[in-house]
PDB file of C-alpha atoms in Angstrom:
ATOM      1  CA  MET A   6     -30.260  -2.729  55.387  1.00 65.00           C
ATOM      2  CA  ASP A   7     -31.983  -4.811  52.722  1.00 81.00           C
ATOM      3  CA  ASP A   8     -30.828  -8.399  52.582  1.00 91.00           C
ATOM      4  CA  PRO A   9     -27.558  -8.116  50.640  1.00 96.00           C
ATOM      5  CA  LEU A  10     -27.623 -11.733  49.465  1.00 97.00           C
ATOM      6  CA  LYS A  11     -28.184 -12.408  45.778  1.00 97.00           C
ATOM      7  CA  ILE A  12     -28.072 -16.009  44.594  1.00 97.00           C
ATOM      8  CA  SER A  13     -28.343 -16.950  40.954  1.00 97.00           C
ATOM      9  CA  VAL A  14     -28.962 -20.608  40.115  1.00 98.00           C
ATOM     10  CA  ARG A  15     -28.424 -21.879  36.575  1.00 98.00           C
ATOM     11  CA  LEU A  16     -28.532 -25.337  35.061  1.00 98.00           C
ATOM     12  CA  ARG A  17     -26.297 -26.137  32.121  1.00 97.00           C
ATOM     13  CA  CYS A  18     -27.270 -28.212  29.125  1.00 97.00           C
ATOM     14  CA  GLY A  19     -24.112 -28.675  27.080  1.00 94.00           C
ATOM     15  CA  GLY A  20     -22.947 -25.179  26.163  1.00 93.00           C
ATOM     16  CA  GLU A  21     -26.291 -23.526  26.900  1.00 96.00           C
ATOM     17  CA  PHE A  22     -28.248 -22.741  30.017  1.00 97.00           C
ATOM     18  CA  ALA A  23     -31.353 -24.878  30.341  1.00 98.00           C
ATOM     19  CA  MET A  24     -32.762 -22.822  33.190  1.00 98.00           C
ATOM     20  CA  GLY A  25     -31.985 -19.693  35.155  1.00 98.00           C
ATOM     21  CA  PRO A  26     -33.650 -16.610  36.635  1.00 97.00           C
ATOM     22  CA  GLY A  27     -34.686 -15.117  33.273  1.00 97.00           C
ATOM     23  CA  LYS A  28     -36.057 -18.355  31.832  1.00 98.00           C
ATOM     24  CA  ALA A  29     -37.987 -19.068  35.031  1.00 98.00           C
ATOM     25  CA  SER A  30     -39.576 -15.612  34.792  1.00 98.00           C
ATOM     26  CA  VAL A  31     -40.553 -16.301  31.175  1.00 98.00           C
ATOM     27  CA  LEU A  32     -42.214 -19.566  32.196  1.00 98.00           C
ATOM     28  CA  GLU A  33     -44.118 -17.763  34.944  1.00 98.00           C
ATOM     29  CA  GLY A  34     -45.131 -15.055  32.486  1.00 98.00           C
ATOM     30  CA  ILE A  35     -46.488 -17.644  30.058  1.00 97.00           C
ATOM     31  CA  GLU A  36     -48.306 -19.389  32.911  1.00 97.00           C
ATOM     32  CA  ARG A  37     -49.902 -16.070  33.887  1.00 97.00           C
ATOM     33  CA  HIS A  38     -50.571 -14.483  30.505  1.00 95.00           C
ATOM     34  CA  GLY A  39     -51.001 -17.436  28.153  1.00 95.00           C
ATOM     35  CA  SER A  40     -48.826 -16.025  25.387  1.00 94.00           C
ATOM     36  CA  ILE A  41     -45.143 -15.523  24.591  1.00 95.00           C
ATOM     37  CA  SER A  42     -45.617 -11.914  23.501  1.00 94.00           C
ATOM     38  CA  ALA A  43     -47.553 -10.979  26.654  1.00 95.00           C
ATOM     39  CA  ALA A  44     -44.946 -12.683  28.831  1.00 97.00           C
ATOM     40  CA  GLY A  45     -42.191 -10.716  27.079  1.00 97.00           C
ATOM     41  CA  ARG A  46     -44.075  -7.425  27.448  1.00 97.00           C
ATOM     42  CA  ALA A  47     -44.605  -8.051  31.157  1.00 97.00           C
ATOM     43  CA  LEU A  48     -40.858  -8.661  31.542  1.00 97.00           C
ATOM     44  CA  GLY A  49     -39.816  -5.769  29.310  1.00 97.00           C
ATOM     45  CA  ILE A  50     -38.017  -7.963  26.783  1.00 97.00           C
ATOM     46  CA  SER A  51     -38.595  -8.230  23.037  1.00 96.00           C
ATOM     47  CA  TYR A  52     -40.763 -10.879  21.447  1.00 95.00           C
ATOM     48  CA  ARG A  53     -37.755 -12.273  19.627  1.00 95.00           C
ATOM     49  CA  ARG A  54     -35.693 -12.535  22.810  1.00 96.00           C
ATOM     50  CA  THR A  55     -38.592 -14.178  24.644  1.00 97.00           C
ATOM     51  CA  TRP A  56     -39.129 -16.611  21.789  1.00 96.00           C
ATOM     52  CA  LEU A  57     -35.425 -17.563  21.791  1.00 96.00           C
ATOM     53  CA  LEU A  58     -35.545 -18.246  25.553  1.00 97.00           C
ATOM     54  CA  VAL A  59     -38.569 -20.486  25.018  1.00 97.00           C
ATOM     55  CA  ASP A  60     -36.801 -22.264  22.146  1.00 96.00           C
ATOM     56  CA  THR A  61     -33.780 -22.937  24.368  1.00 97.00           C
ATOM     57  CA  LEU A  62     -36.047 -24.212  27.143  1.00 98.00           C
ATOM     58  CA  ASN A  63     -37.784 -26.552  24.733  1.00 97.00           C
ATOM     59  CA  ARG A  64     -34.479 -27.907  23.356  1.00 97.00           C
ATOM     60  CA  CYS A  65     -32.766 -28.504  26.705  1.00 98.00           C
ATOM     61  CA  TRP A  66     -35.262 -30.681  28.525  1.00 98.00           C
ATOM     62  CA  ALA A  67     -36.387 -34.223  27.852  1.00 96.00           C
ATOM     63  CA  GLU A  68     -39.750 -32.849  26.719  1.00 97.00           C
ATOM     64  CA  PRO A  69     -40.859 -29.348  25.676  1.00 97.00           C
ATOM     65  CA  LEU A  70     -41.758 -27.058  28.578  1.00 98.00           C
ATOM     66  CA  VAL A  71     -43.937 -24.722  26.520  1.00 97.00           C
ATOM     67  CA  GLN A  72     -46.630 -25.702  24.064  1.00 96.00           C
ATOM     68  CA  THR A  73     -47.895 -23.210  21.504  1.00 87.00           C
ATOM     69  CA  ALA A  74     -51.207 -23.787  19.776  1.00 76.00           C
ATOM     70  CA  ARG A  75     -50.841 -22.280  16.312  1.00 68.00           C
ATOM     71  CA  GLY A  76     -53.816 -21.165  14.277  1.00 57.00           C
ATOM     72  CA  GLY A  77     -57.277 -20.534  15.649  1.00 50.00           C
ATOM     73  CA  GLY A  78     -58.562 -17.136  16.693  1.00 53.00           C
ATOM     74  CA  GLY A  79     -57.243 -14.849  19.396  1.00 54.00           C
ATOM     75  CA  GLY A  80     -53.640 -16.010  19.292  1.00 54.00           C
ATOM     76  CA  GLY A  81     -53.811 -17.448  22.783  1.00 57.00           C
ATOM     77  CA  GLY A  82     -53.266 -21.015  23.749  1.00 84.00           C
ATOM     78  CA  THR A  83     -49.585 -20.929  24.697  1.00 94.00           C
ATOM     79  CA  ARG A  84     -49.103 -22.715  27.967  1.00 96.00           C
ATOM     80  CA  LEU A  85     -46.739 -24.786  30.045  1.00 98.00           C
ATOM     81  CA  THR A  86     -46.727 -28.513  29.522  1.00 97.00           C
ATOM     82  CA  PRO A  87     -46.899 -30.794  32.571  1.00 97.00           C
ATOM     83  CA  THR A  88     -43.106 -31.073  32.339  1.00 98.00           C
ATOM     84  CA  GLY A  89     -42.934 -27.275  32.193  1.00 98.00           C
ATOM     85  CA  HIS A  90     -44.890 -26.956  35.413  1.00 98.00           C
ATOM     86  CA  GLU A  91     -42.755 -29.602  37.066  1.00 98.00           C
ATOM     87  CA  VAL A  92     -39.395 -28.124  36.008  1.00 98.00           C
ATOM     88  CA  LEU A  93     -40.460 -24.630  37.087  1.00 98.00           C
ATOM     89  CA  ALA A  94     -41.595 -25.866  40.509  1.00 98.00           C
ATOM     90  CA  LEU A  95     -38.443 -27.962  41.017  1.00 98.00           C
ATOM     91  CA  TYR A  96     -36.239 -25.001  40.031  1.00 98.00           C
ATOM     92  CA  ARG A  97     -37.993 -22.573  42.375  1.00 98.00           C
ATOM     93  CA  ALA A  98     -37.708 -25.127  45.206  1.00 98.00           C
ATOM     94  CA  LEU A  99     -33.987 -25.544  44.458  1.00 98.00           C
ATOM     95  CA  GLU A 100     -33.488 -21.755  44.574  1.00 97.00           C
ATOM     96  CA  ALA A 101     -35.338 -21.564  47.890  1.00 97.00           C
ATOM     97  CA  ARG A 102     -33.246 -24.372  49.405  1.00 97.00           C
ATOM     98  CA  ALA A 103     -30.026 -22.667  48.331  1.00 97.00           C
ATOM     99  CA  ALA A 104     -31.118 -19.280  49.709  1.00 96.00           C
ATOM    100  CA  ALA A 105     -32.222 -20.747  53.032  1.00 96.00           C
ATOM    101  CA  ALA A 106     -28.944 -22.619  53.465  1.00 97.00           C
ATOM    102  CA  ALA A 107     -26.895 -19.556  52.487  1.00 96.00           C
ATOM    103  CA  ALA A 108     -28.676 -17.476  55.125  1.00 95.00           C
ATOM    104  CA  GLY A 109     -27.808 -20.041  57.809  1.00 94.00           C
ATOM    105  CA  GLY A 110     -24.409 -20.870  59.238  1.00 92.00           C
ATOM    106  CA  ASP A 111     -22.219 -17.841  59.843  1.00 96.00           C
ATOM    107  CA  TYR A 112     -24.176 -15.605  57.476  1.00 97.00           C
ATOM    108  CA  ALA A 113     -24.985 -13.100  60.238  1.00 97.00           C
ATOM    109  CA  ARG A 114     -21.266 -12.693  60.925  1.00 97.00           C
ATOM    110  CA  LEU A 115     -20.584 -11.968  57.260  1.00 97.00           C
ATOM    111  CA  VAL A 116     -23.365  -9.376  57.115  1.00 97.00           C
ATOM    112  CA  ALA A 117     -22.059  -7.787  60.310  1.00 97.00           C
ATOM    113  CA  LEU A 118     -18.757  -7.121  58.512  1.00 97.00           C
ATOM    114  CA  LEU A 119     -20.479  -5.545  55.496  1.00 97.00           C
ATOM    115  CA  ARG A 120     -21.040  -1.789  55.129  1.00 97.00           C
ATOM    116  CA  ALA A 121     -24.572  -0.639  54.264  1.00 92.00           C
ATOM    117  CA  GLU A 122     -23.078   1.694  51.629  1.00 94.00           C
ATOM    118  CA  PRO A 123     -19.615   1.602  50.073  1.00 95.00           C
ATOM    119  CA  LEU A 124     -17.091   4.312  50.819  1.00 94.00           C
ATOM    120  CA  SER A 125     -16.325   6.631  47.902  1.00 91.00           C
ATOM    121  CA  PRO A 126     -14.120   5.220  45.144  1.00 88.00           C
ATOM    122  CA  THR A 127     -10.440   5.827  45.603  1.00 81.00           C
ATOM    123  CA  ASP A 128      -9.439   8.469  43.071  1.00 73.00           C
ATOM    124  CA  SER A 129      -5.988   7.131  42.410  1.00 66.00           C
ATOM    125  CA  ALA A 130      -7.099   4.315  40.105  1.00 60.00           C
ATOM    126  CA  PRO A 131      -4.227   3.416  37.816  1.00 62.00           C
ATOM    127  CA  ASP A 132      -4.632   3.937  34.066  1.00 58.00           C
TER     128      ASP A 132
ATOM    129  CA  MET B   7     -22.890 -35.721  32.420  1.00 66.00           C
ATOM    130  CA  ASP B   8     -20.963 -33.067  34.346  1.00 81.00           C
ATOM    131  CA  ASP B   9     -22.915 -31.561  37.192  1.00 91.00           C
ATOM    132  CA  PRO B  10     -25.123 -29.034  35.423  1.00 96.00           C
ATOM    133  CA  LEU B  11     -25.617 -26.880  38.524  1.00 97.00           C
ATOM    134  CA  LYS B  12     -24.046 -23.425  38.567  1.00 97.00           C
ATOM    135  CA  ILE B  13     -24.673 -21.224  41.584  1.00 97.00           C
ATOM    136  CA  SER B  14     -23.442 -17.656  41.778  1.00 97.00           C
ATOM    137  CA  VAL B  15     -23.535 -15.954  45.177  1.00 97.00           C
ATOM    138  CA  ARG B  16     -23.140 -12.187  45.429  1.00 98.00           C
ATOM    139  CA  LEU B  17     -23.410  -9.775  48.330  1.00 98.00           C
ATOM    140  CA  ARG B  18     -24.637  -6.264  47.682  1.00 97.00           C
ATOM    141  CA  CYS B  19     -23.274  -3.133  49.306  1.00 97.00           C
ATOM    142  CA  GLY B  20     -25.541  -0.294  48.227  1.00 94.00           C
ATOM    143  CA  GLY B  21     -25.389  -0.209  44.434  1.00 93.00           C
ATOM    144  CA  GLU B  22     -22.184  -2.258  44.211  1.00 95.00           C
ATOM    145  CA  PHE B  23     -21.278  -5.877  44.803  1.00 97.00           C
ATOM    146  CA  ALA B  24     -19.131  -6.314  47.887  1.00 98.00           C
ATOM    147  CA  MET B  25     -18.306  -9.926  47.053  1.00 98.00           C
ATOM    148  CA  GLY B  26     -18.883 -12.464  44.329  1.00 98.00           C
ATOM    149  CA  PRO B  27     -17.076 -15.186  42.376  1.00 97.00           C
ATOM    150  CA  GLY B  28     -14.621 -12.830  40.656  1.00 97.00           C
ATOM    151  CA  LYS B  29     -13.710 -10.885  43.787  1.00 98.00           C
ATOM    152  CA  ALA B  30     -13.237 -14.105  45.765  1.00 98.00           C
ATOM    153  CA  SER B  31     -10.827 -15.339  43.072  1.00 98.00           C
ATOM    154  CA  VAL B  32      -8.891 -12.069  43.280  1.00 98.00           C
ATOM    155  CA  LEU B  33      -8.574 -12.440  47.055  1.00 98.00           C
ATOM    156  CA  GLU B  34      -7.321 -16.011  46.606  1.00 98.00           C
ATOM    157  CA  GLY B  35      -4.870 -14.838  43.951  1.00 98.00           C
ATOM    158  CA  ILE B  36      -3.477 -12.174  46.286  1.00 97.00           C
ATOM    159  CA  GLU B  37      -3.252 -14.736  49.085  1.00 97.00           C
ATOM    160  CA  ARG B  38      -1.300 -17.052  46.781  1.00 97.00           C
ATOM    161  CA  HIS B  39       0.875 -14.608  44.836  1.00 95.00           C
ATOM    162  CA  GLY B  40       1.322 -11.672  47.215  1.00 95.00           C
ATOM    163  CA  SER B  41       0.614  -8.992  44.621  1.00 93.00           C
ATOM    164  CA  ILE B  42      -2.299  -7.455  42.758  1.00 95.00           C
ATOM    165  CA  SER B  43      -0.583  -7.666  39.373  1.00 94.00           C
ATOM    166  CA  ALA B  44       0.348 -11.341  39.804  1.00 95.00           C
ATOM    167  CA  ALA B  45      -3.205 -12.146  40.947  1.00 97.00           C
ATOM    168  CA  GLY B  46      -4.591 -10.415  37.860  1.00 97.00           C
ATOM    169  CA  ARG B  47      -2.180 -12.232  35.543  1.00 97.00           C
ATOM    170  CA  ALA B  48      -3.119 -15.586  37.058  1.00 97.00           C
ATOM    171  CA  LEU B  49      -6.799 -14.785  36.444  1.00 97.00           C
ATOM    172  CA  GLY B  50      -6.254 -13.342  32.979  1.00 97.00           C
ATOM    173  CA  ILE B  51      -7.588  -9.895  33.873  1.00 97.00           C
ATOM    174  CA  SER B  52      -5.848  -6.544  33.533  1.00 96.00           C
ATOM    175  CA  TYR B  53      -4.019  -4.837  36.347  1.00 95.00           C
ATOM    176  CA  ARG B  54      -6.470  -1.954  36.239  1.00 95.00           C
ATOM    177  CA  ARG B  55      -9.487  -4.264  36.444  1.00 96.00           C
ATOM    178  CA  THR B  56      -7.905  -6.211  39.320  1.00 97.00           C
ATOM    179  CA  TRP B  57      -7.063  -2.991  41.141  1.00 96.00           C
ATOM    180  CA  LEU B  58     -10.655  -1.745  40.768  1.00 96.00           C
ATOM    181  CA  LEU B  59     -12.008  -5.008  42.211  1.00 97.00           C
ATOM    182  CA  VAL B  60      -9.663  -4.636  45.177  1.00 97.00           C
ATOM    183  CA  ASP B  61     -10.743  -1.011  45.627  1.00 96.00           C
ATOM    184  CA  THR B  62     -14.410  -2.055  45.669  1.00 97.00           C
ATOM    185  CA  LEU B  63     -13.631  -4.801  48.187  1.00 97.00           C
ATOM    186  CA  ASN B  64     -11.834  -2.326  50.421  1.00 97.00           C
ATOM    187  CA  ARG B  65     -14.689   0.206  50.281  1.00 97.00           C
ATOM    188  CA  CYS B  66     -17.547  -2.246  50.929  1.00 98.00           C
ATOM    189  CA  TRP B  67     -16.467  -3.900  54.151  1.00 98.00           C
ATOM    190  CA  ALA B  68     -16.107  -2.505  57.637  1.00 96.00           C
ATOM    191  CA  GLU B  69     -12.326  -2.781  57.284  1.00 97.00           C
ATOM    192  CA  PRO B  70     -10.078  -3.171  54.231  1.00 97.00           C
ATOM    193  CA  LEU B  71      -9.671  -6.749  53.035  1.00 98.00           C
ATOM    194  CA  VAL B  72      -6.404  -6.128  51.195  1.00 97.00           C
ATOM    195  CA  GLN B  73      -3.389  -4.281  52.473  1.00 96.00           C
ATOM    196  CA  THR B  74      -0.725  -3.004  50.099  1.00 87.00           C
ATOM    197  CA  ALA B  75       2.701  -2.113  51.396  1.00 76.00           C
ATOM    198  CA  ARG B  76       3.927   0.755  49.226  1.00 68.00           C
ATOM    199  CA  GLY B  77       7.594   1.547  48.767  1.00 57.00           C
ATOM    200  CA  GLY B  78      10.440  -0.781  49.579  1.00 50.00           C
ATOM    201  CA  GLY B  79      12.080  -3.062  47.071  1.00 53.00           C
ATOM    202  CA  GLY B  80      10.544  -5.869  45.044  1.00 54.00           C
ATOM    203  CA  GLY B  81       7.001  -4.485  44.954  1.00 54.00           C
ATOM    204  CA  GLY B  82       5.643  -7.364  47.032  1.00 57.00           C
ATOM    205  CA  GLY B  83       3.934  -7.116  50.329  1.00 85.00           C
ATOM    206  CA  THR B  84       0.289  -7.058  49.224  1.00 94.00           C
ATOM    207  CA  ARG B  85      -1.698  -9.413  51.402  1.00 96.00           C
ATOM    208  CA  LEU B  86      -5.068 -10.074  52.915  1.00 98.00           C
ATOM    209  CA  THR B  87      -5.860  -8.455  56.230  1.00 97.00           C
ATOM    210  CA  PRO B  88      -7.313 -10.619  59.021  1.00 97.00           C
ATOM    211  CA  THR B  89     -10.761  -9.330  57.938  1.00 98.00           C
ATOM    212  CA  GLY B  90      -9.891 -10.295  54.366  1.00 98.00           C
ATOM    213  CA  HIS B  91      -9.127 -13.859  55.396  1.00 98.00           C
ATOM    214  CA  GLU B  92     -12.306 -14.026  57.448  1.00 98.00           C
ATOM    215  CA  VAL B  93     -14.610 -12.625  54.741  1.00 98.00           C
ATOM    216  CA  LEU B  94     -13.118 -14.951  52.112  1.00 98.00           C
ATOM    217  CA  ALA B  95     -13.576 -18.002  54.339  1.00 98.00           C
ATOM    218  CA  LEU B  96     -17.141 -17.025  55.297  1.00 98.00           C
ATOM    219  CA  TYR B  97     -18.041 -16.439  51.652  1.00 98.00           C
ATOM    220  CA  ARG B  98     -16.628 -19.782  50.485  1.00 98.00           C
ATOM    221  CA  ALA B  99     -18.499 -21.530  53.320  1.00 98.00           C
ATOM    222  CA  LEU B 100     -21.716 -19.756  52.294  1.00 98.00           C
ATOM    223  CA  GLU B 101     -21.238 -20.874  48.676  1.00 97.00           C
ATOM    224  CA  ALA B 102     -20.648 -24.452  49.813  1.00 97.00           C
ATOM    225  CA  ARG B 103     -23.770 -24.444  52.008  1.00 97.00           C
ATOM    226  CA  ALA B 104     -25.880 -23.150  49.120  1.00 97.00           C
ATOM    227  CA  ALA B 105     -24.502 -25.726  46.668  1.00 96.00           C
ATOM    228  CA  ALA B 106     -24.990 -28.620  49.081  1.00 96.00           C
ATOM    229  CA  ALA B 107     -28.583 -27.603  49.776  1.00 97.00           C
ATOM    230  CA  ALA B 108     -29.325 -27.103  46.080  1.00 96.00           C
ATOM    231  CA  ALA B 109     -28.063 -30.608  45.326  1.00 95.00           C
ATOM    232  CA  GLY B 110     -30.406 -32.076  47.929  1.00 94.00           C
ATOM    233  CA  GLY B 111     -34.186 -32.262  47.844  1.00 92.00           C
ATOM    234  CA  ASP B 112     -35.594 -33.191  44.436  1.00 96.00           C
ATOM    235  CA  TYR B 113     -32.441 -32.191  42.565  1.00 97.00           C
ATOM    236  CA  ALA B 114     -31.988 -35.679  41.105  1.00 97.00           C
ATOM    237  CA  ARG B 115     -35.482 -35.485  39.623  1.00 97.00           C
ATOM    238  CA  LEU B 116     -34.678 -32.161  37.962  1.00 97.00           C
ATOM    239  CA  VAL B 117     -31.437 -33.530  36.494  1.00 97.00           C
ATOM    240  CA  ALA B 118     -33.280 -36.606  35.257  1.00 97.00           C
ATOM    241  CA  LEU B 119     -35.487 -34.310  33.152  1.00 97.00           C
ATOM    242  CA  LEU B 120     -32.509 -32.462  31.661  1.00 97.00           C
ATOM    243  CA  ARG B 121     -30.893 -33.400  28.350  1.00 97.00           C
ATOM    244  CA  ALA B 122     -27.104 -33.849  28.315  1.00 92.00           C
ATOM    245  CA  GLU B 123     -26.974 -31.755  25.117  1.00 94.00           C
ATOM    246  CA  PRO B 124     -29.601 -29.417  23.693  1.00 95.00           C
ATOM    247  CA  LEU B 125     -31.448 -30.282  20.519  1.00 94.00           C
ATOM    248  CA  SER B 126     -30.543 -28.107  17.528  1.00 91.00           C
ATOM    249  CA  PRO B 127     -31.964 -24.586  17.498  1.00 88.00           C
ATOM    250  CA  THR B 128     -35.289 -24.223  15.783  1.00 81.00           C
ATOM    251  CA  ASP B 129     -34.646 -22.418  12.497  1.00 74.00           C
ATOM    252  CA  SER B 130     -37.888 -20.506  12.399  1.00 67.00           C
ATOM    253  CA  ALA B 131     -36.864 -17.865  14.916  1.00 61.00           C
ATOM    254  CA  PRO B 132     -38.923 -14.749  14.290  1.00 63.00           C
ATOM    255  CA  ASP B 133     -37.141 -11.565  13.182  1.00 59.00           C
TER     256      ASP B 133
END
């Protein structure tokens, strides 16, 4: 079967999330495409939603992670700041450490107890 | 600041989740209270929702994790099976391994870059 393990790592900043799987993907999209709208399109999320994720990122870290050059032709010029690159790399490394540790220990025993597919739902669910 | 790290570990079984934070809490509630309804009350979730989580648990593993004694007086008698105890313990150990590994490496550097509280939202969010 496919690896059944799914780990989601988030970092809180007060009542918001400063980083998580979606925000990391947005940062990677901006790194690759050089614009917020292109990053959103590549991820299948609206411009407004993408912009709000970037705004949260920029408000939760000691320095902005994304820098947008306004004006000028072509609309490009959005990119990660040095802090943006650093936070993204540190987050991806943290995720990888967590996943590697999770897959150690008695993980094989847990997977051995898991079905590849669930049995059918019991049809006597109470109302 | 409080530890900002939040790790969520889930295990897939086909298109469903065989285990995750909510299901682990339900198993612990049943272990503690000896009934599905009391476990649900302690967690603030409905009986139906709790029952459905138990049904998913029982369909996703090689053997049922929860055993309900029907009939008899008092309505008690719901408990974890030996497999239920084992899966719960293995899952909690997996979570602990992942969290310990995440908090190693360059985690302190990442936290040093994080604000304790976000700045105020930017008020020029696009429509």
